[in-house]
Short mmCIF file of C-alpha atoms and ligand atoms in Angstrom, two decimals:
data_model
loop_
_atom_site.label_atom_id
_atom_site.label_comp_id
_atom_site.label_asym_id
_atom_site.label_seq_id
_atom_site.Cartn_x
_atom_site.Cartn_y
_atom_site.Cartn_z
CA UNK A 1 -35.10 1.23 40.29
CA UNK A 2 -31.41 1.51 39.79
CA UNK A 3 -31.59 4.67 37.78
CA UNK A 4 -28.01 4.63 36.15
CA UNK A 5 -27.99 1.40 34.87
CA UNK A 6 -31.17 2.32 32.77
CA UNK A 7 -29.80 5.02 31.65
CA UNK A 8 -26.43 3.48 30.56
CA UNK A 9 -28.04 0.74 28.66
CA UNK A 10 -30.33 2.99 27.22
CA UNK A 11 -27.17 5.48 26.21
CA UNK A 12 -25.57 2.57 24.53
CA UNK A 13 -28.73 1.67 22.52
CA UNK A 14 -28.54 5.35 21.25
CA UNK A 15 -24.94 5.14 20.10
CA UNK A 16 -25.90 2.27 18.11
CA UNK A 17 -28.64 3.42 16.47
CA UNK A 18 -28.66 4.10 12.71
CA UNK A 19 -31.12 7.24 12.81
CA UNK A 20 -29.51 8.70 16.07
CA UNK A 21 -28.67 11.74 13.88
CA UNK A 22 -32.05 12.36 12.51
CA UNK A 23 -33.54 13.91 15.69
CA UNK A 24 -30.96 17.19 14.50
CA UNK A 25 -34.00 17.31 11.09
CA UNK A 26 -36.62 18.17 14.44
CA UNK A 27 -34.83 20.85 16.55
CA UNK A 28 -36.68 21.80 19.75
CA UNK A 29 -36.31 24.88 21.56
CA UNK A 30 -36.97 23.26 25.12
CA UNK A 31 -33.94 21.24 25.57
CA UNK A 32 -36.31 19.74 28.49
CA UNK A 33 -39.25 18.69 26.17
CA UNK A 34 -39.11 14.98 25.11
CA UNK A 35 -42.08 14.61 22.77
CA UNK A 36 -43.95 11.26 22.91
CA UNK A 37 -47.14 12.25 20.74
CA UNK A 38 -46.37 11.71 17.29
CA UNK A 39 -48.84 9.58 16.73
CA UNK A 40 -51.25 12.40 17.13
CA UNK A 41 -49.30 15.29 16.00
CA UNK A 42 -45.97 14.67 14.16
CA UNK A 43 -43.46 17.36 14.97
CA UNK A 44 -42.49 20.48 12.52
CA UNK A 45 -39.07 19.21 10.15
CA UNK A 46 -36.85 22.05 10.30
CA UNK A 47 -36.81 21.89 6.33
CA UNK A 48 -40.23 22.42 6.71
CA UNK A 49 -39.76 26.02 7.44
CA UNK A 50 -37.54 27.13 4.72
CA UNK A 51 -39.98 25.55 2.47
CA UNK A 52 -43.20 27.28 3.99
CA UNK A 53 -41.17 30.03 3.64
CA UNK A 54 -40.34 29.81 -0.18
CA UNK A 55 -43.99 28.93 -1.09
CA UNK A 56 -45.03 32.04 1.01
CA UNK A 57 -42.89 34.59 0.18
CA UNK A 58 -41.82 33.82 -3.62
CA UNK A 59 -45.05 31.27 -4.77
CA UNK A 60 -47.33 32.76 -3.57
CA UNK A 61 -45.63 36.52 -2.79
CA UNK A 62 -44.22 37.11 -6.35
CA UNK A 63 -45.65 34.30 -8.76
CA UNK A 64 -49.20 34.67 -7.50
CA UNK A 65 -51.63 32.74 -9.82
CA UNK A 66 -48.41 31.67 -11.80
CA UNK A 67 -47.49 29.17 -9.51
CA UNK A 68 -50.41 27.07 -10.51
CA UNK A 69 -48.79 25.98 -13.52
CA UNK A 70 -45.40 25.75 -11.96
CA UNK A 71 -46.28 22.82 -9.46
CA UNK A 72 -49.02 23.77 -7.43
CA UNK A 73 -51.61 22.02 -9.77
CA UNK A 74 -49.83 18.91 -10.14
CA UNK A 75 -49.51 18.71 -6.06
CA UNK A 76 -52.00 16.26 -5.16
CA UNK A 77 -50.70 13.85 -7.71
CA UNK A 78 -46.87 14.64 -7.21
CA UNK A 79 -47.18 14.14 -3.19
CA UNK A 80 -49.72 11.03 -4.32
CA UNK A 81 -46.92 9.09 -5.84
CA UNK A 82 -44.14 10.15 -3.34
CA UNK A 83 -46.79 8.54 -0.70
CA UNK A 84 -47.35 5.72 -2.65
CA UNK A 85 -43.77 4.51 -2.51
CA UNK A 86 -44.35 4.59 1.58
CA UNK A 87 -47.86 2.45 0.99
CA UNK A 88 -46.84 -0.47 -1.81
CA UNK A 89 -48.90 1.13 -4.03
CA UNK A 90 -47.98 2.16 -7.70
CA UNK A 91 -47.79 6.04 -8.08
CA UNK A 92 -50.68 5.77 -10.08
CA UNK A 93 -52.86 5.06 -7.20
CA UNK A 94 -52.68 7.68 -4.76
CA UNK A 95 -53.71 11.29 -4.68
CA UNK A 96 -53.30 13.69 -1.46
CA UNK A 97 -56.62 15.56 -1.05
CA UNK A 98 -59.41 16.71 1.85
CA UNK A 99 -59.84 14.73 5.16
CA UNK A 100 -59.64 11.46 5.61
CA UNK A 101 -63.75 11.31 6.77
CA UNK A 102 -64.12 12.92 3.58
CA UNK A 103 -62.24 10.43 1.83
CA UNK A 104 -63.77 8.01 3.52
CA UNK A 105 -67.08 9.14 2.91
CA UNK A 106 -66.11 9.32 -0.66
CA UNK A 107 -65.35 5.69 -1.33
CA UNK A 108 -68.50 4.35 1.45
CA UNK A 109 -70.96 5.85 -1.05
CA UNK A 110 -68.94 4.87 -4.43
CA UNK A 111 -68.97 1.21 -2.87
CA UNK A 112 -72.50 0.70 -1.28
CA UNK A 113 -74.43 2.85 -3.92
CA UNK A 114 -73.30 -0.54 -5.92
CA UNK A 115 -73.28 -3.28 -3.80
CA UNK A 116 -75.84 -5.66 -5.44
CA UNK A 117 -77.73 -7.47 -2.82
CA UNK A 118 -75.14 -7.31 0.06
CA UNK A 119 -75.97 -5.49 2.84
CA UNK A 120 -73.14 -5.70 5.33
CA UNK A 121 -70.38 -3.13 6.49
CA UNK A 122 -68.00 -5.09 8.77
CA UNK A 123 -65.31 -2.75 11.23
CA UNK A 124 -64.63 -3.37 14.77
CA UNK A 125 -65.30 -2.04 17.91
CA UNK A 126 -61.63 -1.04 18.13
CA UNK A 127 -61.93 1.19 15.29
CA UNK A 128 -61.72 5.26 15.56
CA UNK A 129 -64.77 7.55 16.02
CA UNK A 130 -64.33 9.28 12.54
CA UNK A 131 -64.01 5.82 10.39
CA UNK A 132 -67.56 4.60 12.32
CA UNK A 133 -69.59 7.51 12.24
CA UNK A 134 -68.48 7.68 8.48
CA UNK A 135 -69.58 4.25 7.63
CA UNK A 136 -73.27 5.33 9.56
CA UNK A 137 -73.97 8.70 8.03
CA UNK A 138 -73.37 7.04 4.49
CA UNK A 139 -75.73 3.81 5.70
CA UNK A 140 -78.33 6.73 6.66
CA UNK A 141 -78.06 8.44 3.50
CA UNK A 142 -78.20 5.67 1.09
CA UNK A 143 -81.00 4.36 3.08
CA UNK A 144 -80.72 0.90 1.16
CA UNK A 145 -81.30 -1.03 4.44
CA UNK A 146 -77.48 -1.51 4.83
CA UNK A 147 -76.03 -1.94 8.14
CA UNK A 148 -72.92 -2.40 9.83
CA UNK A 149 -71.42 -4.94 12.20
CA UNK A 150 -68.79 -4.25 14.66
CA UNK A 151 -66.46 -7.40 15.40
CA UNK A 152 -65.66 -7.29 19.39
CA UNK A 153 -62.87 -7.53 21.08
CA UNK A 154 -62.01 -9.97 23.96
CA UNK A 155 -59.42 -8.41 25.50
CA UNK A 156 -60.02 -4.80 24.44
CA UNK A 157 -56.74 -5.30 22.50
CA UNK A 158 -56.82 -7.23 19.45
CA UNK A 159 -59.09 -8.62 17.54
CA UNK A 160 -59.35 -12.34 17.27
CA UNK A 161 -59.19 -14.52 13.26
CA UNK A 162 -62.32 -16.29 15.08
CA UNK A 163 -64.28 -12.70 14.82
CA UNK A 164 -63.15 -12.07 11.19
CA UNK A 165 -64.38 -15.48 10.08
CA UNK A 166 -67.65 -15.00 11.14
CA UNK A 167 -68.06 -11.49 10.57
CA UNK A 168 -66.95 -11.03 6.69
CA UNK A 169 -69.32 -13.39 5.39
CA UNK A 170 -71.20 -13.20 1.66
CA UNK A 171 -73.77 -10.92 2.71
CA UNK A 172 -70.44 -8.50 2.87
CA UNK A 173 -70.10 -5.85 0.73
CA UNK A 174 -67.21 -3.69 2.31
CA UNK A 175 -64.43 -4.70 5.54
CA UNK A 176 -63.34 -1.31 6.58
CA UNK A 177 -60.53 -1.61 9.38
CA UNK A 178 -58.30 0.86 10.85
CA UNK A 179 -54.25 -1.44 10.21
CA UNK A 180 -52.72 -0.38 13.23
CA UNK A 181 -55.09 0.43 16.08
CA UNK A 182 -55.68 4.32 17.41
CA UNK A 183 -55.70 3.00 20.88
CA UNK A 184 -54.09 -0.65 21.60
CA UNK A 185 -51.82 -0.30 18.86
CA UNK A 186 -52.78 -3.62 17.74
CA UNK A 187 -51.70 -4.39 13.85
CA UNK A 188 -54.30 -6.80 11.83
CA UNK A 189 -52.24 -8.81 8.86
CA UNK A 190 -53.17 -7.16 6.02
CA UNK A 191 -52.57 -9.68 3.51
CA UNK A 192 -54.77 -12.34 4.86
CA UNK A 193 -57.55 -9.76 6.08
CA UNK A 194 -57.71 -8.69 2.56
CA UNK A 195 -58.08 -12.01 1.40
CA UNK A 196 -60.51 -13.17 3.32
CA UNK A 197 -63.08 -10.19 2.54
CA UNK A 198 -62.00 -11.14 -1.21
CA UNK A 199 -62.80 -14.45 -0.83
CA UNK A 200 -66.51 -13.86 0.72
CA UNK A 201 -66.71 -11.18 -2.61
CA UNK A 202 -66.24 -8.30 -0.01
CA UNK A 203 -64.67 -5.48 -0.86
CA UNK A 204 -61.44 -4.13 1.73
CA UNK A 205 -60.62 -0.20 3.28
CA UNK A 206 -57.89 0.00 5.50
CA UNK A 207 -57.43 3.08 7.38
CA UNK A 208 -53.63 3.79 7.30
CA UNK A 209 -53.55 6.83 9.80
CA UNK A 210 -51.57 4.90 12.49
CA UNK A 211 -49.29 3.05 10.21
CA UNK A 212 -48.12 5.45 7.54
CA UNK A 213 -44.35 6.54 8.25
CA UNK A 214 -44.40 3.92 11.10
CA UNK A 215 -44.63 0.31 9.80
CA UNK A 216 -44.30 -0.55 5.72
CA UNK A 217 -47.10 -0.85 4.56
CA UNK A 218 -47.84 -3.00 1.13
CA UNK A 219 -50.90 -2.33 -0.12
CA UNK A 220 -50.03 -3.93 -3.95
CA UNK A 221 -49.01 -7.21 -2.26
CA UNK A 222 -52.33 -7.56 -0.25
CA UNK A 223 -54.19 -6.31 -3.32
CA UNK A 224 -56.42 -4.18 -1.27
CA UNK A 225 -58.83 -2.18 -3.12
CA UNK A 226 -58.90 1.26 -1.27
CA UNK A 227 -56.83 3.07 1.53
CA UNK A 228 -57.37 6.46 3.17
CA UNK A 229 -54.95 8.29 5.94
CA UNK A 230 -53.65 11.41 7.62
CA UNK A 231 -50.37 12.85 7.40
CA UNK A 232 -50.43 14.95 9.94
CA UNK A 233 -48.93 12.14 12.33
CA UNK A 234 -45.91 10.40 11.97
CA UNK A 235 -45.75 12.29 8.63
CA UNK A 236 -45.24 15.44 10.22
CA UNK A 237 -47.69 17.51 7.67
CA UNK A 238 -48.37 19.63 10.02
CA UNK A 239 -51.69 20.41 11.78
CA UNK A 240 -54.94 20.05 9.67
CA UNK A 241 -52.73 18.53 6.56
CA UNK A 242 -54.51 16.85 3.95
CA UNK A 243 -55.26 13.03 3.65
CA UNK A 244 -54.75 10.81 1.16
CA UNK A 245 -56.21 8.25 -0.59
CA UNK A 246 -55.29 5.20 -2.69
CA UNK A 247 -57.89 3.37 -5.16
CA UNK A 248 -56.41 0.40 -6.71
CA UNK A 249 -55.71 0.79 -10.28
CA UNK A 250 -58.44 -1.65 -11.97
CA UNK A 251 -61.05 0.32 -9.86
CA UNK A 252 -60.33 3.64 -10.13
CA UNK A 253 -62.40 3.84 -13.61
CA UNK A 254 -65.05 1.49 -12.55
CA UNK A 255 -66.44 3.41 -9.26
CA UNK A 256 -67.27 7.01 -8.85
CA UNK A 257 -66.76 9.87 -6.04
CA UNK A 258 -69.92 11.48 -5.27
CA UNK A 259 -68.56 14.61 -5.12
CA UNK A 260 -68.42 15.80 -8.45
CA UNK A 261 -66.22 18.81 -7.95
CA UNK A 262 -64.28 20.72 -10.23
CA UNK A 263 -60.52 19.57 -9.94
CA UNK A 264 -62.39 15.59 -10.76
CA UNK A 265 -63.04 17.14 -14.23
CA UNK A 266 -61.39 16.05 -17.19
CA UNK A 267 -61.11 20.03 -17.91
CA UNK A 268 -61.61 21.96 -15.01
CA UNK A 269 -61.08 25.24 -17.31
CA UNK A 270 -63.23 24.60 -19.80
CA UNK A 271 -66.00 25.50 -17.19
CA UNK A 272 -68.64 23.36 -19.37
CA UNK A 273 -72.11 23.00 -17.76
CA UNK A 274 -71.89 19.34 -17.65
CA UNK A 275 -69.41 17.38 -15.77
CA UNK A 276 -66.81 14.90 -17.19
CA UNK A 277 -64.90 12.96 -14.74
CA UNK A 278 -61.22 13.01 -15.37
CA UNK A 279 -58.88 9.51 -15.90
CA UNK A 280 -57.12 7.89 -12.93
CA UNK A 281 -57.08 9.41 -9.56
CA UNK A 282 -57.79 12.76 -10.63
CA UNK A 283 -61.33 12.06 -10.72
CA UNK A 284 -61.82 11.68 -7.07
CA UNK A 285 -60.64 15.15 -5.97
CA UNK A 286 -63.16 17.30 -5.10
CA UNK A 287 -62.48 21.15 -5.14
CA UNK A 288 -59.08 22.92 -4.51
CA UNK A 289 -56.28 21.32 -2.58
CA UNK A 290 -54.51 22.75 0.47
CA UNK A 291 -50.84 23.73 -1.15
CA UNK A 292 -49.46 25.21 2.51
CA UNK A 293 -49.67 21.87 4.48
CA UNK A 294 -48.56 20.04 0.86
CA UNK A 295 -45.62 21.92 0.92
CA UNK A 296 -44.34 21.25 4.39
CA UNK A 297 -45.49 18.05 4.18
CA UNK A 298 -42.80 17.65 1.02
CA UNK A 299 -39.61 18.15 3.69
CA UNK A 300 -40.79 15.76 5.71
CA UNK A 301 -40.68 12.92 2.92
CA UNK A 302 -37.64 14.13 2.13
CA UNK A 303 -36.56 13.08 5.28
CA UNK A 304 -38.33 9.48 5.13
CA UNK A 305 -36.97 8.86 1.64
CA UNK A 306 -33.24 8.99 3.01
CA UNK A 307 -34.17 6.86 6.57
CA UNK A 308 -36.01 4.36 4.59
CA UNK A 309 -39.05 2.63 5.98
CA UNK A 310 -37.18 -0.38 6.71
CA UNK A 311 -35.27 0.96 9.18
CA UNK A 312 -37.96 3.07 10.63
CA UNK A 313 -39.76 -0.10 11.12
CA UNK A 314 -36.51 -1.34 12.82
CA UNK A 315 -35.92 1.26 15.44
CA UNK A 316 -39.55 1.40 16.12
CA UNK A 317 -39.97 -2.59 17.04
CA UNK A 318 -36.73 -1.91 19.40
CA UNK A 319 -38.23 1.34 21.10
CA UNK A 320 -41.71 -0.22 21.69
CA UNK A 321 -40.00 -3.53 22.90
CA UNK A 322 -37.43 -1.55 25.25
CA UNK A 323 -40.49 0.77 26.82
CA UNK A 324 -42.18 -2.84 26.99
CA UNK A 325 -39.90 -4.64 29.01
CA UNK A 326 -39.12 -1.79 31.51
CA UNK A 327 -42.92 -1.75 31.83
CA UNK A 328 -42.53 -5.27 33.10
CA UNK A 329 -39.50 -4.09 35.17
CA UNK A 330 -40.40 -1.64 36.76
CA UNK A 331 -43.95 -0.06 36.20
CA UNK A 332 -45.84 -3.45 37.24
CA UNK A 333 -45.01 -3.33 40.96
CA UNK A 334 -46.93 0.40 40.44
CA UNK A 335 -49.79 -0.55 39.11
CA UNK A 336 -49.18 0.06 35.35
CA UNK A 337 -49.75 -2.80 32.72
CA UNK A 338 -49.77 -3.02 29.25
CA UNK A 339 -52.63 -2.65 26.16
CA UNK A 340 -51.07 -3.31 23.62
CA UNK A 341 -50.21 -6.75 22.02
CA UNK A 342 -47.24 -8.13 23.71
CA UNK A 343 -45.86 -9.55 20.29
CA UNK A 344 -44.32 -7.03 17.98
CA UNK A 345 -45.66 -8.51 14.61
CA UNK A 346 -48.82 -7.37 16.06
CA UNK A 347 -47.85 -4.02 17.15
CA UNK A 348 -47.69 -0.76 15.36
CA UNK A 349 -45.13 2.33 16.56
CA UNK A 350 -46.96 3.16 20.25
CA UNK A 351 -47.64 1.45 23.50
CA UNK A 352 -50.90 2.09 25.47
CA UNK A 353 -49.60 2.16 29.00
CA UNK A 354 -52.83 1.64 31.71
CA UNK A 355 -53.28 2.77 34.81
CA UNK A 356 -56.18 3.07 37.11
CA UNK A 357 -54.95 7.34 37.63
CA UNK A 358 -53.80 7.06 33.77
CA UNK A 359 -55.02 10.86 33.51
CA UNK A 360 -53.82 12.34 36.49
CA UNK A 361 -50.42 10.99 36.00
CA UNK A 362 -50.13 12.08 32.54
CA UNK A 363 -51.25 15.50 33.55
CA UNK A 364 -47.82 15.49 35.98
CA UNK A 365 -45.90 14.18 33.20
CA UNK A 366 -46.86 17.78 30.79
CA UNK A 367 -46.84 19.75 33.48
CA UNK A 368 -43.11 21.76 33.21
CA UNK A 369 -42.95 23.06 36.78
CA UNK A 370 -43.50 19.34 38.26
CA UNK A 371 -39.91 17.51 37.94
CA UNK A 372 -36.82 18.25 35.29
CA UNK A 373 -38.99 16.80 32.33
CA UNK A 374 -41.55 18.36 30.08
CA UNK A 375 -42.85 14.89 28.59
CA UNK A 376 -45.83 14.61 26.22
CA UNK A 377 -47.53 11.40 25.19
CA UNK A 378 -51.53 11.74 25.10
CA UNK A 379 -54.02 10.60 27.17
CA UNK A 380 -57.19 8.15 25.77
CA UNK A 381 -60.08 7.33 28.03
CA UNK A 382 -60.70 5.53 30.48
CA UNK A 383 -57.40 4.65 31.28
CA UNK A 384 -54.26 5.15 28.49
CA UNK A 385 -51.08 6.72 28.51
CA UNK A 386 -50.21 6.72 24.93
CA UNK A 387 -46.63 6.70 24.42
CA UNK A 388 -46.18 7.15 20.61
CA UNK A 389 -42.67 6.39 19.22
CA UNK A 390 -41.19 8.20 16.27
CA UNK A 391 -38.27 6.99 15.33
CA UNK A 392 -37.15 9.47 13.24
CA UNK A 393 -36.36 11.89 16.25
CA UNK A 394 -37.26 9.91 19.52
CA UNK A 395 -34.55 8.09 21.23
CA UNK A 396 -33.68 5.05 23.98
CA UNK A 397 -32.82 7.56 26.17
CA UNK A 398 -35.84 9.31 26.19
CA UNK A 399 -37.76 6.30 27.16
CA UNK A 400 -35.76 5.60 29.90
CA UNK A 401 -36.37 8.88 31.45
CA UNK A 402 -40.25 8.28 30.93
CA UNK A 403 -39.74 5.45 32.88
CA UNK A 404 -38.17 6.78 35.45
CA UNK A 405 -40.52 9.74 35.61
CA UNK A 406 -43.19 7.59 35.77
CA UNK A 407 -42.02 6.00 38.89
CA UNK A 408 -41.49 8.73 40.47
CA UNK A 409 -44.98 10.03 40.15
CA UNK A 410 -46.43 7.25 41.41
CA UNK A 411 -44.05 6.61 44.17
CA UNK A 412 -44.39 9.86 45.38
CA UNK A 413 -48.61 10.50 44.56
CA UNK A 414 -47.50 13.08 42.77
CA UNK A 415 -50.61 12.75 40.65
CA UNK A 416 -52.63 13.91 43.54
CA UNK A 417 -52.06 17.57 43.32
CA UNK A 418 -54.07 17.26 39.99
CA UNK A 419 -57.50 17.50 39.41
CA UNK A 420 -59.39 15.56 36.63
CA UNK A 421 -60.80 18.11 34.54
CA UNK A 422 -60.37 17.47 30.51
CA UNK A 423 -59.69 19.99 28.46
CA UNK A 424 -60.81 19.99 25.22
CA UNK A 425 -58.48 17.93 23.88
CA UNK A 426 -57.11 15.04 25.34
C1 LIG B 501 -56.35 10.62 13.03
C2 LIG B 501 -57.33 9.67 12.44
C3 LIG B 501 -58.33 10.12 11.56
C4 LIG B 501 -58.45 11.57 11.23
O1 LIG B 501 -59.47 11.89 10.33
P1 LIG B 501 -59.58 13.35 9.73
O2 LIG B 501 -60.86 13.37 9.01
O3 LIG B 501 -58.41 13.56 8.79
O4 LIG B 501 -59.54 14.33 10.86
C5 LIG B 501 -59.18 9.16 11.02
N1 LIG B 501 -59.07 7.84 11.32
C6 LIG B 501 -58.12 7.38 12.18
C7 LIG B 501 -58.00 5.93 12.47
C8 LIG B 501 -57.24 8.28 12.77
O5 LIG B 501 -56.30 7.84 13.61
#
């Protein structure tokens, strides 16, 4: 591989990239450390800190149950409708609050505790452990003889329109798909998905964990009924931050959480004996809502609100197409291919890399004693290297020295001094 001209073109790419100075928002303090799993867990926003610091030391320090009524009530539905501007979704529509499996789990049982005489849950077998298990233990609990189908996939990387034509049919009461792909990366279009489960009087839940801060999203223009995701990923919440979840507006008084906990009342300090769901979004909260991660999570919007999704989307189309085409370069010859769709409408912000020692090589890529690099993508079974791509602080330059770094592990079996023990997470 001729090393220098990678790195030149990939230098160049840098210089001309709008959001080349954002990376300064994400200081590191290994100057060696090029961070490639943002997809899993965003990195800390500098801001983030003197924030976390503020809501420590003076909030919660000094103003102590105070600070309820100066902003920490009115969190979930102030970082709802900063969200919502990231989704398509008026701010009306989205409130930040527990997990996504408990969001999830939420809207499974406010949907198929009413579904009439339909029967069917339709996902695919792409989808991510969480968002099937969900959709099982509410089919278990109900135990209305519901069941779900899992569309296949042919290729392991997409799914085909053939599958979702014969899936979502009328005996569909609820399409719930992940809109970028945890493993392949693979993007469904969201507009005609959502259509389609309309038209068959289905009901639609996209899963926005792998798309949020990466790709616009536009949930108002598909019309989709209900959205759940992390921020903990690309939108740098920090570890364990709370989900959120969008109902769409003509809904949201119709269905009903089953979790009838005390921030859903209409008034929560009235303490009555009998519970009153409150109007709009408020009603599907549960009990109280995380303020720490909400408050570093508020520096990192910051941030997105002056990059602007468009761009985002931008840089990230170049990065994955750049990492794609040295891939075909110079990673085929080595046994490396791609899984993840080749076409960039159909691609969210990370590539699945394959290879047969996928593991042992990405072990040699963390390790910081083995070569001048400290990289970290993640590894998914059997076979992934997950390179996620955040364009708010990753740059060209970085993935040419992935590249290269991968080459030389393989080249040299460097892998081989590594065993294949897992720890506990991969
Ligand atoms: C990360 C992720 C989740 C996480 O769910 P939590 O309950 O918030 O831990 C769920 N679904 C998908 C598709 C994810 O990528």
């Amino acid at each position: 591989m001729k090393k220098e001209s990678l790195m030149e073109m990939a230098a160049s790419m840098d210089a001309n990239d709008p959001l080349r100075t954002y990376s300064s928002f994400f200081p590191k303090s290994d100057s060696r450390l090029i961070y490639f799993d943002g997809n899993s867990l965003g990195m800390l926003p500098g801001p983030a800190l003197r924030n976390l610091q503020d809501v420590v030391e003076r909030q919660w320090g000094q103003r102590l149950i105070r600070a309820y009524n100066e902003g920490w009530w009115m969190k979930p539905s102030h970082l709802g409708s900063r969200i919502a501007k990231l989704i398509g979704a008026g701010s009306d529509e989205v409130i930040v609050c527990d997990s996504v499996s408990v969001n999830m789990f939420k809207m499974l049982v406010a949907v198929l505790r009413n579904s009439g005489e339909k029967r069917k849950v339709v996902s695919d077998e792409l989808n991510f452990g969480t968002d099937l298990y969900i959709i099982q233990g509410v089919i278990d609990l109900l135990d209305k003889g519901h069941r779900l189908e899992l569309m296949k996939s042919d290729d392991g990387i997409t799914i085909s329109n053939h599958e979702l034509e014969t899936a979502i049919d009328n005996d569909t009461a609820l399409v719930s798909l992940s809109y970028v792909s945890f493993r392949s990366a693979f993007m469904y279009d969201m507009t005609k998905v959502t259509e389609l489960a309309h038209s068959r009087g289905a009901m639609m839940l996209w899963d926005l964990c792998h798309a949020v801060g990466a790709v616009p999203v536009d949930l108002n223009k598909a019309n989709a009924d209900f959205a759940v995701g992390c921020t903990y990923k690309y939108l740098n919440g920090g570890p364990g931050s709370t989900s959120f979840l969008y109902v769409r507006r003509d809904l949201q008084e119709r269905l009903f959480s089953p979790i009838w906990g005390w921030w859903a009342d209409a008034d929560p300090f009235s303490f009555n004996t009998e519970f009153r769901p409150a109007e709009g979004m408020r009603k599907y909260l549960s009990g109280s809502v995380p303020i720490l991660s909400g408050s570093a999570m508020e520096s990192s919007l910051d941030i997105f609100e002056m990059a602007g999704m468009d761009n985002i989307r931008k840089k990230s189309v170049e990065m994955s197409s750049f990492f794609l085409s040295m891939v075909d370069k110079y990673l085929k010859p080595l046994g490396f291919r791609s899984g993840s769709p080749a076409v960039p409408e159909k691609r969210g912000s990370h590539v699945s890399l394959k290879h047969k020692e996928a593991f042992r090589i990405c072990k040699a890529l963390i390790d910081d004693s083995e070569g001048d690099w400290t990289i970290i993508p993640d590894y998914r079974a059997p076979d992934n290297i997950r390179v996620g791509f955040a364009p708010l602080y990753n740059s060209f330059s970085e993935i040419a020295i992935l590249t290269a770094e991968l080459a030389r592990i393989v080249e040299g079996r460097l892998y081989e001094k590594y065993d294949n023990e897992t720890g506990e997470v991969t």
